[in-house]
Amino acid sequence: MTMEITGARVLLDGLEATNVSLEGDRIAAVGAAAKPAGLTIHAAGCLVLPGIVDSHGDAFERHIMPRPGVSFDLDLALRDADRALLASGITTAFHGVTWSWEPGLRGAENARRLVERIAALQPELGADTRFHMRHETFNLDAEEEIARWLEQGHIGVLAFNDHMEGTLKSQNRPDKIGKMVERTGLSHADFLALVERVYARSGEVPGSVARLAEAARRAGVPIMSHDDATPAMRRSYRELGVTLAEFPINVETAQEAASAGEAIVFGAPNVVRGGSHTGWTSAEEMVRAGLCTILASDYYYPALPLAPFLLADRGAATFPAAWKLVSENPAMALGLTDRGCIAPGLRADLVIVRPEPTPRVVATIAAGRLVHLADPSLLGG
């Protein structure tokens, strides 16, 4: 199918008034159309922007379990999440799902079924949907299976997470530990006994992390470390080939990552809300300091298309630079060289936004298909 988008300002090096032509799943031309279009989108007053690449979207867990202990079928969750992604202009999505040492939502069966259902449903989903494997480093029994999944191409991103310390600290806080217990389906006493058994194997964790990092490198899978707490922690992961720093919790650790030219991920909700909900680093301040190269949806998809506009309005970055945080930069960091910007020959992933009075995604095109349309007037004469 051929498609042409007319009348809009298109984000190239800057915003330029021009047309974009698509053929099949690729961008055919910017400027004059290569051939008559089968479908014309009349986008006067709109911006045409590269499709968003979301490196970390753990809001997906809420599509599976919207309330503690209340689960829904994974196929339903994947389809529902797909509509939400496309409505936010996200054309490439890495669902951040944790496989932990705990049962329930973050247990083995859920992870295994997700691998199976993403592969089965991919042809019908609008967004290019992949698995961001959030591996809890104390989940030692999963090592062999994760290594096999890496080799088989089932994992899009491997992230090392360690929430054991936080779990231990939460044991005497009913508000915190209660939420953890609810999602596992265990009794309070059984959960604490499980924590004790798992923590007893802490000496095995470093070796397991090193082996999985090596397996990911062999498979060509990008690797992240999550919530790096110190520069030394960032350096130790770097020595293992882990070159994406996800949510470093202080400036010094982000500076350590930047000193090595590493990609640094922060959450778009942090920008939209004006700060971290945990009281940690401000993503906007990190952008201003050159210490944030990627924004991810984290726990709220709609924050991702809005954050670049807010950063530009607040003077934290130019708009082209701000949009790169959600498109070109994550694409390059994750090895997706066929997307992230608008140029002939690249994958036709585009988002059309009405910028005023509040930026609003009115259409999304993924791999040359119009997969979301919120303003039917775009198809008028």
Short mmCIF file of N, CA and C in Angstrom, two decimals, residues 179-312:
data_model
loop_
_atom_site.label_atom_id
_atom_site.label_comp_id
_atom_site.label_asym_id
_atom_site.label_seq_id
_atom_site.Cartn_x
_atom_site.Cartn_y
_atom_site.Cartn_z
N LYS A 179 1.86 -5.42 49.85
CA LYS A 179 1.68 -5.41 48.40
C LYS A 179 2.46 -6.54 47.73
N MET A 180 3.67 -6.78 48.24
CA MET A 180 4.49 -7.87 47.68
C MET A 180 3.81 -9.21 47.91
N VAL A 181 3.32 -9.41 49.13
CA VAL A 181 2.69 -10.67 49.48
C VAL A 181 1.45 -10.90 48.63
N GLU A 182 0.64 -9.86 48.43
CA GLU A 182 -0.61 -9.99 47.68
C GLU A 182 -0.38 -10.49 46.27
N ARG A 183 0.66 -9.98 45.60
CA ARG A 183 0.85 -10.36 44.20
C ARG A 183 1.41 -11.78 44.06
N THR A 184 1.92 -12.36 45.16
CA THR A 184 2.47 -13.72 45.08
C THR A 184 1.42 -14.79 45.34
N GLY A 185 0.37 -14.45 46.08
CA GLY A 185 -0.62 -15.45 46.46
C GLY A 185 -0.20 -16.27 47.66
N LEU A 186 0.95 -15.96 48.28
CA LEU A 186 1.42 -16.68 49.46
C LEU A 186 0.85 -16.05 50.73
N SER A 187 0.94 -16.80 51.83
CA SER A 187 0.64 -16.20 53.12
C SER A 187 1.83 -15.33 53.53
N HIS A 188 1.59 -14.45 54.49
CA HIS A 188 2.67 -13.56 54.96
C HIS A 188 3.86 -14.38 55.47
N ALA A 189 3.57 -15.40 56.27
CA ALA A 189 4.64 -16.21 56.86
C ALA A 189 5.41 -16.97 55.78
N ASP A 190 4.69 -17.52 54.79
CA ASP A 190 5.35 -18.27 53.72
C ASP A 190 6.21 -17.35 52.86
N PHE A 191 5.75 -16.12 52.65
CA PHE A 191 6.54 -15.19 51.85
C PHE A 191 7.85 -14.86 52.56
N LEU A 192 7.79 -14.57 53.84
CA LEU A 192 9.01 -14.24 54.59
C LEU A 192 9.96 -15.43 54.64
N ALA A 193 9.41 -16.64 54.74
CA ALA A 193 10.27 -17.84 54.73
C ALA A 193 10.95 -17.99 53.38
N LEU A 194 10.23 -17.67 52.29
CA LEU A 194 10.81 -17.73 50.95
C LEU A 194 11.94 -16.72 50.82
N VAL A 195 11.73 -15.50 51.30
CA VAL A 195 12.77 -14.48 51.26
C VAL A 195 14.03 -14.97 51.97
N GLU A 196 13.86 -15.58 53.12
CA GLU A 196 15.01 -16.08 53.88
C GLU A 196 15.77 -17.15 53.10
N ARG A 197 15.04 -18.06 52.47
CA ARG A 197 15.70 -19.13 51.70
C ARG A 197 16.45 -18.57 50.50
N VAL A 198 15.83 -17.63 49.82
CA VAL A 198 16.45 -17.05 48.62
C VAL A 198 17.69 -16.25 48.99
N TYR A 199 17.57 -15.46 50.05
CA TYR A 199 18.71 -14.62 50.44
C TYR A 199 19.90 -15.45 50.91
N ALA A 200 19.65 -16.63 51.40
CA ALA A 200 20.74 -17.49 51.87
C ALA A 200 21.70 -17.87 50.75
N ARG A 201 21.26 -17.71 49.49
CA ARG A 201 22.12 -18.06 48.35
C ARG A 201 22.78 -16.83 47.74
N SER A 202 22.89 -15.75 48.48
CA SER A 202 23.41 -14.50 47.93
C SER A 202 24.81 -14.64 47.36
N GLY A 203 25.60 -15.55 47.90
CA GLY A 203 26.96 -15.74 47.39
C GLY A 203 27.02 -16.24 45.96
N GLU A 204 25.92 -16.81 45.48
CA GLU A 204 25.89 -17.34 44.11
C GLU A 204 25.51 -16.28 43.07
N VAL A 205 25.02 -15.13 43.53
CA VAL A 205 24.47 -14.15 42.61
C VAL A 205 25.50 -13.55 41.65
N PRO A 206 26.67 -13.09 42.10
CA PRO A 206 27.62 -12.47 41.16
C PRO A 206 28.01 -13.38 39.99
N GLY A 207 28.24 -14.65 40.26
CA GLY A 207 28.61 -15.57 39.20
C GLY A 207 27.49 -15.75 38.19
N SER A 208 26.25 -15.82 38.69
CA SER A 208 25.11 -15.97 37.79
C SER A 208 24.95 -14.74 36.90
N VAL A 209 25.09 -13.55 37.49
CA VAL A 209 24.99 -12.32 36.70
C VAL A 209 26.04 -12.30 35.60
N ALA A 210 27.26 -12.67 35.94
CA ALA A 210 28.34 -12.66 34.94
C ALA A 210 28.05 -13.63 33.80
N ARG A 211 27.55 -14.80 34.12
CA ARG A 211 27.27 -15.79 33.08
C ARG A 211 26.13 -15.33 32.17
N LEU A 212 25.10 -14.74 32.75
CA LEU A 212 23.99 -14.27 31.92
C LEU A 212 24.40 -13.07 31.07
N ALA A 213 25.24 -12.19 31.61
CA ALA A 213 25.73 -11.07 30.81
C ALA A 213 26.52 -11.58 29.61
N GLU A 214 27.32 -12.60 29.81
CA GLU A 214 28.08 -13.20 28.71
C GLU A 214 27.14 -13.84 27.69
N ALA A 215 26.10 -14.50 28.15
CA ALA A 215 25.13 -15.12 27.24
C ALA A 215 24.42 -14.05 26.41
N ALA A 216 24.07 -12.93 27.03
CA ALA A 216 23.41 -11.86 26.29
C ALA A 216 24.34 -11.23 25.27
N ARG A 217 25.59 -11.05 25.64
CA ARG A 217 26.55 -10.49 24.67
C ARG A 217 26.71 -11.41 23.47
N ARG A 218 26.81 -12.71 23.72
CA ARG A 218 26.92 -13.66 22.60
C ARG A 218 25.72 -13.60 21.68
N ALA A 219 24.54 -13.38 22.27
CA ALA A 219 23.30 -13.35 21.49
C ALA A 219 23.04 -11.99 20.86
N GLY A 220 23.85 -10.99 21.19
CA GLY A 220 23.65 -9.65 20.65
C GLY A 220 22.45 -8.94 21.25
N VAL A 221 22.09 -9.30 22.49
CA VAL A 221 20.94 -8.69 23.17
C VAL A 221 21.43 -7.54 24.05
N PRO A 222 20.84 -6.35 23.91
CA PRO A 222 21.24 -5.23 24.77
C PRO A 222 21.01 -5.57 26.24
N ILE A 223 21.89 -5.04 27.11
CA ILE A 223 21.82 -5.35 28.54
C ILE A 223 21.78 -4.05 29.33
N MET A 224 20.86 -4.00 30.30
CA MET A 224 20.73 -2.85 31.18
C MET A 224 20.99 -3.26 32.62
N SER A 225 21.45 -2.32 33.42
CA SER A 225 21.44 -2.48 34.87
C SER A 225 20.44 -1.48 35.41
N HIS A 226 19.67 -1.89 36.39
CA HIS A 226 18.52 -1.12 36.88
C HIS A 226 18.81 -0.54 38.25
N ASP A 227 18.54 0.76 38.40
CA ASP A 227 18.69 1.44 39.70
C ASP A 227 20.12 1.36 40.22
N ASP A 228 21.11 1.60 39.37
CA ASP A 228 22.49 1.65 39.86
C ASP A 228 22.58 2.69 40.97
N ALA A 229 23.17 2.30 42.11
CA ALA A 229 23.17 3.17 43.29
C ALA A 229 24.46 3.95 43.47
N THR A 230 25.55 3.48 42.88
CA THR A 230 26.84 4.14 43.08
C THR A 230 27.65 4.07 41.78
N PRO A 231 28.62 4.97 41.62
CA PRO A 231 29.52 4.86 40.47
C PRO A 231 30.24 3.51 40.42
N ALA A 232 30.58 2.98 41.58
CA ALA A 232 31.27 1.68 41.61
C ALA A 232 30.36 0.58 41.06
N MET A 233 29.08 0.64 41.37
CA MET A 233 28.15 -0.35 40.84
C MET A 233 28.07 -0.25 39.33
N ARG A 234 28.04 0.99 38.81
CA ARG A 234 28.00 1.18 37.36
C ARG A 234 29.27 0.63 36.70
N ARG A 235 30.42 0.87 37.33
CA ARG A 235 31.68 0.36 36.77
C ARG A 235 31.70 -1.17 36.78
N SER A 236 31.17 -1.76 37.84
CA SER A 236 31.19 -3.22 37.92
C SER A 236 30.32 -3.83 36.83
N TYR A 237 29.17 -3.23 36.55
CA TYR A 237 28.34 -3.72 35.46
C TYR A 237 29.01 -3.48 34.11
N ARG A 238 29.67 -2.34 33.97
CA ARG A 238 30.36 -2.05 32.71
C ARG A 238 31.40 -3.13 32.40
N GLU A 239 32.08 -3.59 33.42
CA GLU A 239 33.10 -4.63 33.24
C GLU A 239 32.50 -5.92 32.69
N LEU A 240 31.18 -6.09 32.90
CA LEU A 240 30.48 -7.28 32.39
C LEU A 240 29.87 -7.02 31.00
N GLY A 241 30.08 -5.83 30.45
CA GLY A 241 29.52 -5.50 29.16
C GLY A 241 28.12 -4.94 29.23
N VAL A 242 27.70 -4.51 30.41
CA VAL A 242 26.36 -3.92 30.60
C VAL A 242 26.50 -2.42 30.41
N THR A 243 26.10 -1.92 29.24
CA THR A 243 26.43 -0.54 28.86
C THR A 243 25.22 0.39 28.80
N LEU A 244 24.06 -0.06 29.30
CA LEU A 244 22.89 0.81 29.39
C LEU A 244 22.53 0.96 30.86
N ALA A 245 22.57 2.20 31.35
CA ALA A 245 22.27 2.49 32.74
C ALA A 245 20.82 2.93 32.85
N GLU A 246 20.01 2.12 33.51
CA GLU A 246 18.58 2.39 33.59
C GLU A 246 18.23 2.92 34.99
N PHE A 247 17.78 4.17 35.04
CA PHE A 247 17.35 4.83 36.28
C PHE A 247 18.45 4.88 37.35
N PRO A 248 19.66 5.36 37.02
CA PRO A 248 20.64 5.57 38.09
C PRO A 248 20.03 6.49 39.15
N ILE A 249 20.28 6.20 40.42
CA ILE A 249 19.50 6.87 41.46
C ILE A 249 20.11 8.16 41.97
N ASN A 250 21.28 8.54 41.46
CA ASN A 250 21.87 9.82 41.87
C ASN A 250 22.73 10.38 40.75
N VAL A 251 23.09 11.64 40.89
CA VAL A 251 23.83 12.35 39.86
C VAL A 251 25.20 11.72 39.63
N GLU A 252 25.87 11.35 40.72
CA GLU A 252 27.23 10.82 40.59
C GLU A 252 27.25 9.55 39.74
N THR A 253 26.26 8.71 39.92
CA THR A 253 26.21 7.47 39.14
C THR A 253 25.88 7.75 37.69
N ALA A 254 24.99 8.70 37.42
CA ALA A 254 24.70 9.09 36.05
C ALA A 254 25.93 9.69 35.39
N GLN A 255 26.70 10.47 36.13
CA GLN A 255 27.93 11.05 35.59
C GLN A 255 28.94 9.97 35.24
N GLU A 256 28.99 8.92 36.04
CA GLU A 256 29.89 7.81 35.74
C GLU A 256 29.51 7.15 34.41
N ALA A 257 28.20 6.95 34.21
CA ALA A 257 27.75 6.38 32.94
C ALA A 257 28.06 7.31 31.78
N ALA A 258 27.81 8.59 31.96
CA ALA A 258 28.06 9.57 30.89
C ALA A 258 29.54 9.65 30.54
N SER A 259 30.40 9.48 31.54
CA SER A 259 31.85 9.57 31.28
C SER A 259 32.32 8.49 30.33
N ALA A 260 31.58 7.38 30.26
CA ALA A 260 31.92 6.28 29.35
C ALA A 260 31.08 6.29 28.09
N GLY A 261 30.29 7.36 27.90
CA GLY A 261 29.45 7.46 26.71
C GLY A 261 28.32 6.47 26.67
N GLU A 262 27.84 6.04 27.85
CA GLU A 262 26.80 5.02 27.90
C GLU A 262 25.41 5.64 27.82
N ALA A 263 24.46 4.89 27.30
CA ALA A 263 23.07 5.33 27.28
C ALA A 263 22.54 5.36 28.71
N ILE A 264 21.75 6.41 29.02
CA ILE A 264 21.21 6.59 30.36
C ILE A 264 19.70 6.78 30.24
N VAL A 265 18.95 5.92 30.90
CA VAL A 265 17.49 5.90 30.79
C VAL A 265 16.86 6.49 32.04
N PHE A 266 15.90 7.39 31.83
CA PHE A 266 15.04 7.86 32.91
C PHE A 266 13.59 7.76 32.46
N GLY A 267 12.67 7.96 33.40
CA GLY A 267 11.26 7.79 33.11
C GLY A 267 10.59 9.07 32.66
N ALA A 268 9.77 8.97 31.61
CA ALA A 268 8.99 10.12 31.16
C ALA A 268 7.99 10.59 32.21
N PRO A 269 7.37 9.71 33.02
CA PRO A 269 6.49 10.20 34.07
C PRO A 269 7.20 11.15 35.03
N ASN A 270 8.47 10.92 35.26
CA ASN A 270 9.29 11.80 36.10
C ASN A 270 9.28 13.22 35.54
N VAL A 271 9.39 13.34 34.21
CA VAL A 271 9.35 14.66 33.56
C VAL A 271 7.97 15.28 33.70
N VAL A 272 6.94 14.52 33.38
CA VAL A 272 5.57 15.05 33.36
C VAL A 272 5.12 15.48 34.75
N ARG A 273 5.49 14.71 35.77
CA ARG A 273 5.07 15.01 37.14
C ARG A 273 5.95 16.07 37.79
N GLY A 274 7.09 16.40 37.16
CA GLY A 274 7.99 17.39 37.74
C GLY A 274 8.96 16.83 38.75
N GLY A 275 9.14 15.51 38.75
CA GLY A 275 10.09 14.88 39.66
C GLY A 275 9.78 13.42 39.84
N SER A 276 10.68 12.71 40.51
CA SER A 276 10.53 11.28 40.74
C SER A 276 9.51 11.02 41.84
N HIS A 277 8.66 10.02 41.64
CA HIS A 277 7.69 9.66 42.69
C HIS A 277 8.37 9.00 43.88
N THR A 278 9.63 8.57 43.70
CA THR A 278 10.37 7.96 44.81
C THR A 278 11.25 8.97 45.53
N GLY A 279 11.30 10.20 45.01
CA GLY A 279 12.16 11.22 45.61
C GLY A 279 13.59 11.15 45.14
N TRP A 280 13.86 10.35 44.10
CA TRP A 280 15.22 10.25 43.59
C TRP A 280 15.47 11.32 42.52
N THR A 281 16.29 11.01 41.54
CA THR A 281 16.79 11.99 40.59
C THR A 281 15.68 12.59 39.73
N SER A 282 15.77 13.89 39.45
CA SER A 282 14.85 14.57 38.54
C SER A 282 15.28 14.32 37.10
N ALA A 283 14.40 13.73 36.30
CA ALA A 283 14.74 13.45 34.91
C ALA A 283 14.98 14.74 34.13
N GLU A 284 14.18 15.77 34.39
CA GLU A 284 14.37 17.03 33.68
C GLU A 284 15.75 17.62 33.97
N GLU A 285 16.17 17.59 35.22
CA GLU A 285 17.49 18.10 35.56
C GLU A 285 18.59 17.26 34.90
N MET A 286 18.36 15.97 34.77
CA MET A 286 19.33 15.11 34.10
C MET A 286 19.42 15.45 32.61
N VAL A 287 18.29 15.76 31.99
CA VAL A 287 18.30 16.19 30.59
C VAL A 287 19.09 17.48 30.46
N ARG A 288 18.82 18.44 31.33
CA ARG A 288 19.53 19.72 31.28
C ARG A 288 21.04 19.55 31.43
N ALA A 289 21.43 18.57 32.25
CA ALA A 289 22.85 18.34 32.51
C ALA A 289 23.51 17.42 31.49
N GLY A 290 22.75 16.94 30.52
CA GLY A 290 23.30 16.01 29.54
C GLY A 290 23.51 14.63 30.10
N LEU A 291 22.76 14.28 31.14
CA LEU A 291 22.91 12.99 31.81
C LEU A 291 21.73 12.07 31.58
N CYS A 292 20.90 12.37 30.60
CA CYS A 292 19.79 11.49 30.21
C CYS A 292 19.77 11.44 28.69
N THR A 293 19.86 10.23 28.15
CA THR A 293 19.84 10.08 26.69
C THR A 293 18.58 9.39 26.19
N ILE A 294 17.83 8.77 27.09
CA ILE A 294 16.62 8.03 26.71
C ILE A 294 15.54 8.27 27.76
N LEU A 295 14.31 8.48 27.29
CA LEU A 295 13.15 8.48 28.17
C LEU A 295 12.31 7.25 27.87
N ALA A 296 11.81 6.61 28.91
CA ALA A 296 10.96 5.42 28.78
C ALA A 296 9.62 5.69 29.45
N SER A 297 8.59 4.94 29.04
CA SER A 297 7.27 5.15 29.63
C SER A 297 7.21 4.72 31.08
N ASP A 298 8.08 3.79 31.48
CA ASP A 298 8.11 3.27 32.84
C ASP A 298 6.73 2.73 33.20
N TYR A 299 5.98 3.42 34.02
CA TYR A 299 4.70 2.89 34.50
C TYR A 299 3.49 3.59 33.89
N TYR A 300 3.71 4.52 32.88
CA TYR A 300 2.58 5.31 32.36
C TYR A 300 2.84 5.69 30.91
N TYR A 301 2.18 4.98 29.98
CA TYR A 301 2.42 5.20 28.55
C TYR A 301 2.19 6.65 28.10
N PRO A 302 1.09 7.33 28.51
CA PRO A 302 0.83 8.67 27.95
C PRO A 302 1.90 9.71 28.27
N ALA A 303 2.75 9.44 29.26
CA ALA A 303 3.80 10.41 29.58
C ALA A 303 4.84 10.51 28.48
N LEU A 304 5.00 9.44 27.69
CA LEU A 304 6.11 9.39 26.74
C LEU A 304 5.95 10.38 25.59
N PRO A 305 4.79 10.52 24.93
CA PRO A 305 4.69 11.53 23.88
C PRO A 305 4.62 12.95 24.42
N LEU A 306 4.22 13.14 25.67
CA LEU A 306 4.08 14.48 26.23
C LEU A 306 5.41 15.04 26.74
N ALA A 307 6.27 14.20 27.29
CA ALA A 307 7.50 14.67 27.94
C ALA A 307 8.38 15.53 27.03
N PRO A 308 8.61 15.18 25.76
CA PRO A 308 9.46 16.04 24.92
C PRO A 308 8.90 17.45 24.74
N PHE A 309 7.58 17.57 24.63
CA PHE A 309 6.98 18.90 24.50
C PHE A 309 7.21 19.72 25.77
N LEU A 310 7.07 19.08 26.93
CA LEU A 310 7.29 19.79 28.19
C LEU A 310 8.75 20.20 28.34
N LEU A 311 9.67 19.32 27.98
CA LEU A 311 11.09 19.66 28.07
C LEU A 311 11.43 20.86 27.18
N ALA A 312 10.84 20.89 25.97
CA ALA A 312 11.08 22.01 25.07
C ALA A 312 10.45 23.29 25.62
#
